[in-house]
mmCIF file of C-alpha atoms in Angstrom:
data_model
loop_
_atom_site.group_PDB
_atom_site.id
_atom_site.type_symbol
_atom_site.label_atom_id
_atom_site.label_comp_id
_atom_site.label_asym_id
_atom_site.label_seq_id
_atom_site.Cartn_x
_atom_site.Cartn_y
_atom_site.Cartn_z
ATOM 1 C CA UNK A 1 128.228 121.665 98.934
ATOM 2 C CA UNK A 2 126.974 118.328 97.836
ATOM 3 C CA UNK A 3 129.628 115.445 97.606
ATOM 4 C CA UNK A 4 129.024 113.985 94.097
ATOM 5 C CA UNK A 5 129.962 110.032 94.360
ATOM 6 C CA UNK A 6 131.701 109.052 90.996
ATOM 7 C CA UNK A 7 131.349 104.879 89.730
ATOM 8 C CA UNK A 8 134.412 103.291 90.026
ATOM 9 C CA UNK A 9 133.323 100.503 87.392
ATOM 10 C CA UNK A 10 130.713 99.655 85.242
ATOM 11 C CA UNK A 11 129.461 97.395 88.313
ATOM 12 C CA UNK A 12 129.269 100.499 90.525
ATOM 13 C CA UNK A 13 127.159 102.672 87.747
ATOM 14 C CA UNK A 14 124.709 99.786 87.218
ATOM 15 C CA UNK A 15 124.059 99.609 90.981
ATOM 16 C CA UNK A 16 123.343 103.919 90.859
ATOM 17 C CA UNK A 17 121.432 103.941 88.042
ATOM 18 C CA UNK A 18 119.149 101.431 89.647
ATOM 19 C CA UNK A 19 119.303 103.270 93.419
ATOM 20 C CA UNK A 20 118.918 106.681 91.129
ATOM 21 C CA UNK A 21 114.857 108.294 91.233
ATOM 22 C CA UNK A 22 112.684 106.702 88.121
ATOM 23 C CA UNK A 23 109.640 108.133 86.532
ATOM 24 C CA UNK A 24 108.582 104.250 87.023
ATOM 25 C CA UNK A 25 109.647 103.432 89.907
ATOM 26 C CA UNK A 26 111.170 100.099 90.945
ATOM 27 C CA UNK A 27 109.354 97.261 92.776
ATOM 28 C CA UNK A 28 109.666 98.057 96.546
ATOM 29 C CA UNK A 29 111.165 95.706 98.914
ATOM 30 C CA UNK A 30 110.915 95.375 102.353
ATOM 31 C CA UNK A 31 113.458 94.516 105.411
ATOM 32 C CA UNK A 32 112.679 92.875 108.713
ATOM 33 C CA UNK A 33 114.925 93.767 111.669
ATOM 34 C CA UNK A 34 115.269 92.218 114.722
ATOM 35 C CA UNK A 35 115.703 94.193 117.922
ATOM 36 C CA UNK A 36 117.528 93.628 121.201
ATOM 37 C CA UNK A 37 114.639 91.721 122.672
ATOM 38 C CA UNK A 38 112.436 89.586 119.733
ATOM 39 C CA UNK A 39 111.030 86.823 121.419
ATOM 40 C CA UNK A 40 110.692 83.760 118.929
ATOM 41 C CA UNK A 41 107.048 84.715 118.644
ATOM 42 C CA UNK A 42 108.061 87.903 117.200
ATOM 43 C CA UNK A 43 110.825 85.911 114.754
ATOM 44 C CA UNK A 44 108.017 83.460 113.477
ATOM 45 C CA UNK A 45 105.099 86.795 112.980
ATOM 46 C CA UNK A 46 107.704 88.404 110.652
ATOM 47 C CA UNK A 47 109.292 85.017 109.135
ATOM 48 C CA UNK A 48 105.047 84.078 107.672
ATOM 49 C CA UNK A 49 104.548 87.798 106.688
ATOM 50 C CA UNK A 50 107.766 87.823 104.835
ATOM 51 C CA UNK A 51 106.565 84.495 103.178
ATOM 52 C CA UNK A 52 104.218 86.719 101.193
ATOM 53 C CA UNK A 53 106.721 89.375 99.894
ATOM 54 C CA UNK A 54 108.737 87.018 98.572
ATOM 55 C CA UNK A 55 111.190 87.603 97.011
ATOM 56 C CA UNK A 56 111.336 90.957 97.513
ATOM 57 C CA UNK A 57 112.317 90.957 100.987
ATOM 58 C CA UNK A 58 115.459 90.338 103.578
ATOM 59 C CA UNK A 59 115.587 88.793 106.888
ATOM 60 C CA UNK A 60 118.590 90.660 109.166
ATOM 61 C CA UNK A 61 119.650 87.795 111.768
ATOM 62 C CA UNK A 62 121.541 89.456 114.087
ATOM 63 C CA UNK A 63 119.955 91.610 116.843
ATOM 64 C CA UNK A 64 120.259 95.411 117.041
ATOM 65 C CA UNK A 65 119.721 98.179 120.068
ATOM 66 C CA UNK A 66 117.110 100.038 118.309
ATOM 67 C CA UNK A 67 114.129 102.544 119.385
ATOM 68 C CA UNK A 68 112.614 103.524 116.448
ATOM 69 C CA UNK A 69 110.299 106.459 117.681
ATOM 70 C CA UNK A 70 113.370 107.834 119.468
ATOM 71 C CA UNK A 71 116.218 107.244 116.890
ATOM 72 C CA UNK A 72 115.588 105.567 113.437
ATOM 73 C CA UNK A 73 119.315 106.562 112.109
ATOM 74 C CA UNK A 74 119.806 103.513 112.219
ATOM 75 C CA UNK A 75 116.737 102.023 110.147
ATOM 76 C CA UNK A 76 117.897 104.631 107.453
ATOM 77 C CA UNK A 77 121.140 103.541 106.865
ATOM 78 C CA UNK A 78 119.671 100.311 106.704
ATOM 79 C CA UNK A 79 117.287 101.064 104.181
ATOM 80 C CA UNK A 80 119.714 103.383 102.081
ATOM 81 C CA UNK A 81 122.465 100.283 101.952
ATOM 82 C CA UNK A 82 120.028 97.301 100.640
ATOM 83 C CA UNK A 83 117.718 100.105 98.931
ATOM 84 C CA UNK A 84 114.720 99.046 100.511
ATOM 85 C CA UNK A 85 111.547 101.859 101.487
ATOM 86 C CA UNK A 86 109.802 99.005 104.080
ATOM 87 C CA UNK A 87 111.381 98.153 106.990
ATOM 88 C CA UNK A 88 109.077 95.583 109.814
ATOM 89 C CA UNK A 89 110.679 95.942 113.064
ATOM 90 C CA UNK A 90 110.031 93.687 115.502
ATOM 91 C CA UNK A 91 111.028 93.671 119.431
ATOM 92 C CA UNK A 92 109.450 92.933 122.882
ATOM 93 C CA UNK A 93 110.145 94.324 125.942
ATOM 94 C CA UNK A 94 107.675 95.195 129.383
ATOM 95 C CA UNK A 95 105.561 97.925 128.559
ATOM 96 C CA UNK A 96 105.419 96.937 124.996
ATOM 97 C CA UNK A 97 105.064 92.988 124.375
ATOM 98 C CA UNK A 98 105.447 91.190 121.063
ATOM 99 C CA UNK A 99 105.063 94.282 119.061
ATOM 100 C CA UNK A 100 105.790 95.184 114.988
ATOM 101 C CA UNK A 101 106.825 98.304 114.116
ATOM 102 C CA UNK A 102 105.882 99.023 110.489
ATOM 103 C CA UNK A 103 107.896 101.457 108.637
ATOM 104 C CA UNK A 104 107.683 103.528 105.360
ATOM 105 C CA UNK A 105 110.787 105.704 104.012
ATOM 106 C CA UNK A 106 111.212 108.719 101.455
ATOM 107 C CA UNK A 107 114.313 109.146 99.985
ATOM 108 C CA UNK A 108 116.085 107.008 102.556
ATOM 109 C CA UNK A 109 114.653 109.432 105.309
ATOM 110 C CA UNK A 110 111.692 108.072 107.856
ATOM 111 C CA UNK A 111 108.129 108.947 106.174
ATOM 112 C CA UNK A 112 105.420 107.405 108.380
ATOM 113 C CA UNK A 113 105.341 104.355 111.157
ATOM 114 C CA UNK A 114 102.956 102.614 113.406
ATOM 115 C CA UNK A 115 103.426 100.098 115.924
ATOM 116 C CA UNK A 116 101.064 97.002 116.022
ATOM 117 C CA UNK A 117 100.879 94.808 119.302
ATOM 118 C CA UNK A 118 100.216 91.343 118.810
ATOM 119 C CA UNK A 119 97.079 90.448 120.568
ATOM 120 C CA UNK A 120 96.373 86.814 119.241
ATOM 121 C CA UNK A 121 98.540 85.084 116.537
ATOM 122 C CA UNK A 122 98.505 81.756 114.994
ATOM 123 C CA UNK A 123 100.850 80.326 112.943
ATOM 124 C CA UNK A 124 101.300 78.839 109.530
ATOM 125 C CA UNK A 125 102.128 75.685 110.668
ATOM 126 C CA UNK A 126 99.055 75.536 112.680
ATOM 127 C CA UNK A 127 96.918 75.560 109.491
ATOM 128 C CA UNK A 128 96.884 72.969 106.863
ATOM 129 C CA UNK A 129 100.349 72.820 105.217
ATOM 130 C CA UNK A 130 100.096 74.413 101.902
ATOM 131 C CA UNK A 131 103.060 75.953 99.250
ATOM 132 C CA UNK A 132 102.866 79.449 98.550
ATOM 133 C CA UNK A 133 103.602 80.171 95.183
ATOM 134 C CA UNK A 134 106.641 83.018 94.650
ATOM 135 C CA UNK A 135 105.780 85.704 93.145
ATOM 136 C CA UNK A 136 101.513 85.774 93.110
ATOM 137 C CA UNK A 137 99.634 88.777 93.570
ATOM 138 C CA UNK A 138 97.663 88.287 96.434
ATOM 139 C CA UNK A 139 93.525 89.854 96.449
ATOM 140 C CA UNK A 140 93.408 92.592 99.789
ATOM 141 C CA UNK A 141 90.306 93.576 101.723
ATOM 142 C CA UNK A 142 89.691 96.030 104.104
ATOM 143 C CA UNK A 143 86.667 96.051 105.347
ATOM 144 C CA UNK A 144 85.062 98.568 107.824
ATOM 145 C CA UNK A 145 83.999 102.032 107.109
ATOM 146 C CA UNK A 146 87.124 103.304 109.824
ATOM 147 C CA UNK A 147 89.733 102.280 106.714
ATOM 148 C CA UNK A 148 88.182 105.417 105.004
ATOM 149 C CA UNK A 149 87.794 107.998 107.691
ATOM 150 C CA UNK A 150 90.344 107.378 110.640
ATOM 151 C CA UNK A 151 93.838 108.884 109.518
ATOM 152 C CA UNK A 152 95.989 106.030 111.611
ATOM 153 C CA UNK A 153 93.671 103.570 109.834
ATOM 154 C CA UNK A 154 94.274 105.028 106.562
ATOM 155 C CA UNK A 155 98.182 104.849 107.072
ATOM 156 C CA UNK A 156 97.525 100.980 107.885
ATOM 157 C CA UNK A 157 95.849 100.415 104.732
ATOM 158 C CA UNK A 158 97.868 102.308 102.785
ATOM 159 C CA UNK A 159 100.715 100.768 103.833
ATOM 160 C CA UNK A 160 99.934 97.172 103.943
ATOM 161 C CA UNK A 161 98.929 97.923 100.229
ATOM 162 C CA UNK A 162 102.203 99.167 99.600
ATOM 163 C CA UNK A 163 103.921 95.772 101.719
ATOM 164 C CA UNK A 164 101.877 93.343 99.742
ATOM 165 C CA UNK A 165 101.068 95.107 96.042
ATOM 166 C CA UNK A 166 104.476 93.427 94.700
ATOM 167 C CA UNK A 167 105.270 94.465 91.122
ATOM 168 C CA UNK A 168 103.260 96.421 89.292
ATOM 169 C CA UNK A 169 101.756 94.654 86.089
ATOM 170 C CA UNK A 170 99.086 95.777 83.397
ATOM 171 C CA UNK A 171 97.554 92.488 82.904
ATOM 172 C CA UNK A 172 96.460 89.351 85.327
ATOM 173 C CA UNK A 173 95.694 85.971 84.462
ATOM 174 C CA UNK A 174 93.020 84.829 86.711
ATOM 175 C CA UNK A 175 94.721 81.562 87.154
ATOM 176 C CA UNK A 176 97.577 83.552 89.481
ATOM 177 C CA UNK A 177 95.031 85.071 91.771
ATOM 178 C CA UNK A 178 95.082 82.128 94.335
ATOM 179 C CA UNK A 179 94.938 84.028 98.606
ATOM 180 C CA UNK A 180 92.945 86.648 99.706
ATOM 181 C CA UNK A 181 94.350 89.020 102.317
ATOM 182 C CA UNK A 182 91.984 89.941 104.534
ATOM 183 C CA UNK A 183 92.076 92.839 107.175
ATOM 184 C CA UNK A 184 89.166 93.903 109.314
ATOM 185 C CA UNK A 185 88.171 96.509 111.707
ATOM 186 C CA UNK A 186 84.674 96.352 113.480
ATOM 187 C CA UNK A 187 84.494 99.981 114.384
ATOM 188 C CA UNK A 188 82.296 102.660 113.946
ATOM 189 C CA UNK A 189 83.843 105.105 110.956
ATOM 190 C CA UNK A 190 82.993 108.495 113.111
ATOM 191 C CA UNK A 191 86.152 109.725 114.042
ATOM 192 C CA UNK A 192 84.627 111.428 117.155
ATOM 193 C CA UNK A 193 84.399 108.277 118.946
ATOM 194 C CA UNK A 194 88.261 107.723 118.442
ATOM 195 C CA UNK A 195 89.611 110.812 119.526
ATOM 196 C CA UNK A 196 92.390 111.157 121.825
ATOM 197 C CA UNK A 197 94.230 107.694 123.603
ATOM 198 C CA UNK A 198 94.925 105.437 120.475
ATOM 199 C CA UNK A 199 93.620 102.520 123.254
ATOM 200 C CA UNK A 200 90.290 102.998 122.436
ATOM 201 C CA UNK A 201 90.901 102.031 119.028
ATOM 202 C CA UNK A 202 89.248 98.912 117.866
ATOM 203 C CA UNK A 203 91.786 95.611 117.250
ATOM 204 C CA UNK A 204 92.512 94.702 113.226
ATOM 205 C CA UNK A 205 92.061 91.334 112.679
ATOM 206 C CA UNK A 206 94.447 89.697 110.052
ATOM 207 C CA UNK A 207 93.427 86.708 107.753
ATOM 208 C CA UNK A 208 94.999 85.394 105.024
ATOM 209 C CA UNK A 209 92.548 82.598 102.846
ATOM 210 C CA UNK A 210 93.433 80.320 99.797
ATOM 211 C CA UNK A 211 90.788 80.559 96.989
ATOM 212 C CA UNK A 212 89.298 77.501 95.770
ATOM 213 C CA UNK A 213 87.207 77.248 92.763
ATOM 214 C CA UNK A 214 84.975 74.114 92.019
ATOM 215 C CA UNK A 215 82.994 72.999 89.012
ATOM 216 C CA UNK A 216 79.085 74.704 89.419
ATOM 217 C CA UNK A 217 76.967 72.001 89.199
ATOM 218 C CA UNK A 218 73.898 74.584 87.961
ATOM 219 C CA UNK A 219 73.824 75.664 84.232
ATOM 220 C CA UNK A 220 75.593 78.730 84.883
ATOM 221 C CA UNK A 221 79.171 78.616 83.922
ATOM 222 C CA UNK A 222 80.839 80.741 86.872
ATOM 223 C CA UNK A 223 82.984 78.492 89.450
ATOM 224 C CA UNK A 224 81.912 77.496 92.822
ATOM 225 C CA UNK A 225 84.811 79.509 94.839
ATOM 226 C CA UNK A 226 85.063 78.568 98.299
ATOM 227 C CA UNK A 227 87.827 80.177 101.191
ATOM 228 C CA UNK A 228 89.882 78.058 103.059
ATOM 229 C CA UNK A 229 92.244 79.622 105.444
ATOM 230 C CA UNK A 230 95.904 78.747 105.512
ATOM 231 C CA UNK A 231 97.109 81.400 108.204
ATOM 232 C CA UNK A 232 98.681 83.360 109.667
ATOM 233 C CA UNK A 233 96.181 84.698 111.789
ATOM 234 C CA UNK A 234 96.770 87.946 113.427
ATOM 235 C CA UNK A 235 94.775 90.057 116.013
ATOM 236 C CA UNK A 236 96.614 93.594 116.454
ATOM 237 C CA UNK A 237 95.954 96.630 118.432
ATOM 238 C CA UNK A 238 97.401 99.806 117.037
ATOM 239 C CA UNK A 239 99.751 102.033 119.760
ATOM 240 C CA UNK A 240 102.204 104.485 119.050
ATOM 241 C CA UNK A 241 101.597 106.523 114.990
ATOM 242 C CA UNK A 242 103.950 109.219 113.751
ATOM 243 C CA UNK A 243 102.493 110.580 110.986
ATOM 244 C CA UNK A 244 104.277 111.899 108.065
ATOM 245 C CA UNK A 245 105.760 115.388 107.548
ATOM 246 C CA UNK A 246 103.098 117.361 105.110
ATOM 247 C CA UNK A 247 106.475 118.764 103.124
ATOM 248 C CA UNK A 248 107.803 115.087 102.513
ATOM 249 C CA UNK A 249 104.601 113.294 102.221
ATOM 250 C CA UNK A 250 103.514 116.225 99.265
ATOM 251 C CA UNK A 251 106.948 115.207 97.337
ATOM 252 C CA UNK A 252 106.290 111.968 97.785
ATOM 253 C CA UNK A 253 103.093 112.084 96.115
ATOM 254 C CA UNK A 254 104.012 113.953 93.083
ATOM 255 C CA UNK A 255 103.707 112.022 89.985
ATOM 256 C CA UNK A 256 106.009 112.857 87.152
ATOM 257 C CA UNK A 257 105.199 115.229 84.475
ATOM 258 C CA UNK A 258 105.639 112.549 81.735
ATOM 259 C CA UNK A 259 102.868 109.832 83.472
ATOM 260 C CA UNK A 260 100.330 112.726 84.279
ATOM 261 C CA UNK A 261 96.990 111.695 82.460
ATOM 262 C CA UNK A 262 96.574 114.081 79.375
ATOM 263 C CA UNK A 263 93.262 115.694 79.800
ATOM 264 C CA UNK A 264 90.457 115.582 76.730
ATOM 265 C CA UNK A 265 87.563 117.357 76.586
ATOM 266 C CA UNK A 266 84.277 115.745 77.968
ATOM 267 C CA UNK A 267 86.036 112.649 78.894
ATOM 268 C CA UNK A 268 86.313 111.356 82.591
ATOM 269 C CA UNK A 269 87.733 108.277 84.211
ATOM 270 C CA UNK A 270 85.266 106.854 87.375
ATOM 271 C CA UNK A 271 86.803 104.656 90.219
ATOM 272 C CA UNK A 272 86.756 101.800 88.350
ATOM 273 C CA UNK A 273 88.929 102.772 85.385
ATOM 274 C CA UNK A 274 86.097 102.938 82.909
ATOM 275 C CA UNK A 275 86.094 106.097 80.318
ATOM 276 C CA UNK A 276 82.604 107.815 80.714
ATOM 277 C CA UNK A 277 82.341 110.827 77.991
ATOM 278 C CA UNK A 278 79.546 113.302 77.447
ATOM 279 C CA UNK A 279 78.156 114.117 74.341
ATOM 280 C CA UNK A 280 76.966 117.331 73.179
ATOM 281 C CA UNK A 281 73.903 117.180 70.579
ATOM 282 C CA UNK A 282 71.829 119.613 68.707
ATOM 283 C CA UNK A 283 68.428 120.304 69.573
ATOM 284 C CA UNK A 284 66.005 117.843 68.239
ATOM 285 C CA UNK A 285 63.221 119.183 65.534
ATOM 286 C CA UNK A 286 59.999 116.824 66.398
ATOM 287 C CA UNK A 287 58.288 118.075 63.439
ATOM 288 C CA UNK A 288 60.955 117.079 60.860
ATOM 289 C CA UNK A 289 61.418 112.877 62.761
ATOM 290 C CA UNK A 290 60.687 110.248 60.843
ATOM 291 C CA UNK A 291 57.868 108.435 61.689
ATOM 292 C CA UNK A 292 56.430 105.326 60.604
ATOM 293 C CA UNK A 293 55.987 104.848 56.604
ATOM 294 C CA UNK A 294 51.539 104.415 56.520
ATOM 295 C CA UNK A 295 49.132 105.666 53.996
ATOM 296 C CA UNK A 296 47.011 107.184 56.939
ATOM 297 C CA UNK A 297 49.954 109.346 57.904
ATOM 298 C CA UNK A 298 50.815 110.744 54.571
ATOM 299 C CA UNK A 299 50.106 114.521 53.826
ATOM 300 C CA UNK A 300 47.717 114.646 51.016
ATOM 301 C CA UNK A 301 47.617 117.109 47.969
ATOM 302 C CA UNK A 302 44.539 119.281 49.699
ATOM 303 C CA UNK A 303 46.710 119.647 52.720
ATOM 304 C CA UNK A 304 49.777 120.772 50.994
ATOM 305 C CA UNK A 305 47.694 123.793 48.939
ATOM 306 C CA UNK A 306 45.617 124.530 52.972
ATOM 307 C CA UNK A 307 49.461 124.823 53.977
ATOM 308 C CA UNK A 308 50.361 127.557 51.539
ATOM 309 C CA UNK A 309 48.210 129.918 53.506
ATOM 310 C CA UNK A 310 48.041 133.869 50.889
ATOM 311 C CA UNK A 311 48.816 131.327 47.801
ATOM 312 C CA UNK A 312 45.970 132.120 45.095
ATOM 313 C CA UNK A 313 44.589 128.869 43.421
ATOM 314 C CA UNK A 314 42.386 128.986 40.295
ATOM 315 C CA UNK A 315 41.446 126.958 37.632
ATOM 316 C CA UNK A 316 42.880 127.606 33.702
ATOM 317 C CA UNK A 317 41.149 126.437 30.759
ATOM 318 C CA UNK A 318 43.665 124.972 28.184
ATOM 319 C CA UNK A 319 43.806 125.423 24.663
ATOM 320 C CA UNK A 320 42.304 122.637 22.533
ATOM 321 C CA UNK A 321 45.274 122.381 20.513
ATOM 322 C CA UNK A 322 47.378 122.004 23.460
ATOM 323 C CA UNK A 323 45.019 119.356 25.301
ATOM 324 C CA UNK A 324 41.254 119.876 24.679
ATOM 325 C CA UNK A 325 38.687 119.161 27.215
ATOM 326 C CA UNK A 326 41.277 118.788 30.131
ATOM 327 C CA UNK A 327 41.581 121.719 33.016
ATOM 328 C CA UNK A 328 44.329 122.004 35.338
ATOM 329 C CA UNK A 329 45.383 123.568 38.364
ATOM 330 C CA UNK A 330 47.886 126.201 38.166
ATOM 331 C CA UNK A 331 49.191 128.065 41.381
ATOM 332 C CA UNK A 332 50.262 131.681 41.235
#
């Protein structure tokens, strides 16, 4: 039997209503948790990629005896007590140096994770010094055709998308689209090659670039933009993947009954967004279109009587009281 947790206070209700499951769901945030060994290059890799989730993440200080891929009890409660579905673990140790350990959670129960090793990593400070904005969307690329065909690759991108989308919005001013994430792969997109040891993988390179526009000197009124990168700069190599459970992952992906897209008749939606419809028309008489008004293409009298076909024509003398001296064609 379920325990059912009354509020003690209108505080208390406040904070379950928000916890409690939305049809819209709230803006995810993240945690990053140190573990028994993070090395300071560890600390400063999660302190500049929690500079882009601000503020919709939280930095744990103190260091905790965690293995994730043995016992993530821990990383649950975690995420249950701040309500937070993201979790970055970081931690260092012999066989596995300077690694993140990226996390996704259902429900307050593990979903997915991946661990990424830190090859090559440059900081923020090493760039030019520039303020990041709170609160701006940030542009994300992947490119490489593995993104799209290698399951671990597709749980990276889908959950960096999910780390970085921020709150969800309808519309965008273009002024607030100022960095471009960018995150690359240079392998082949055959899964074949891949197959078996994850250490044949290729390494994901991590960019992050500030978008400059400039005045076009031309006559054409688009901007100049140029890419300047401000860092970090991150070279990974992907080791241990649990994948999710097909039983959570299908709840997880159920959309409410309420935002399901209504259906019409002959109307689609294409990648993009766009509304394509088809349209159903008679067929098209060719003898009865109208074509160009001319005296050449005009039907003439003779035609019309050579288009009655059994019609008898014949001429009919009228009476001279009536109109003398005239004849006129009468059709039977």
């Amino acid at each position: 039997m379920m325990r059912i947790v009354k509020p003690k206070n209108a505080r208390s209700k406040r904070a379950m209503e928000n916890r409690s499951p939305k049809a819209i769901e709230n803006t995810k945030k993240a945690l990053t948790v140190r573990g028994s060994t993070c090395g300071v290059l560890v600390q400063n890799a999660m302190t500049d990629i929690a500079a882009y989730k601000q503020p919709d993440i939280k930095k744990f200080q103190k260091r905790n005896e965690i293995h994730p891929f043995e016992d993530a009890s821990s990383l649950e409660f975690f995420s249950q007590k701040n309500d937070a579905s993201l979790i970055i673990f970081g931690s260092n140790s012999k066989k596995r140096s300077n690694t993140l350990t990226w996390l996704r959670t259902f429900n307050f129960q593990v979903l997915d994770m991946f661990e990424l090793k830190i090859l090559n990593y440059k900081t923020m400070t090493d760039f030019k010094k520039l303020t990041i904005n709170v609160g701006m969307k940030p542009l994300i690329s992947f490119v490489g055709p593995i993104f799209d065909s290698h399951p671990h690759f597709q749980m990276v991108k889908s959950m960096m998308l999910d780390f970085f989308r921020g709150e969800q919005i309808s519309m965008l001013d273009l002024a607030g689209l100022q960095y471009i994430i960018s995150v690359t792969a240079s392998g082949d997109g055959n899964i074949s090659v891949y197959s078996g040891d994850t250490s044949n993988l290729p390494s994901i390179n991590f960019r992050v670039y500030k978008i400059n526009t400039y005045k076009n000197k031309t006559q054409n009124k688009v901007p100049r933009v140029e890419l300047e990168e401000i860092g970090p700069r991150f070279d990974f190599q992907l080791g241990r993947v649990r994948e999710a459970d097909p039983d959570m992952l299908k709840q997880a992906m159920r959309i409410p009954k309420e935002l399901q897209p209504k259906t019409k008749k002959n109307v689609e939606t294409d990648l993009l967004g766009d509304k394509v419809a088809t349209i159903h028309v008679g067929k098209q008489d060719l003898m009865k279109l109208q074509t160009r008004k001319m005296k050449g293409l005009k039907k003439r009298r003779k035609d019309e009587f050579e288009d009655e076909g059994d019609d008898e024509i014949e001429d009919v003398i009228v009476s001279d009281e009536e109109q003398p001296k005239k004849r006129k064609r009468q059709i039977k």
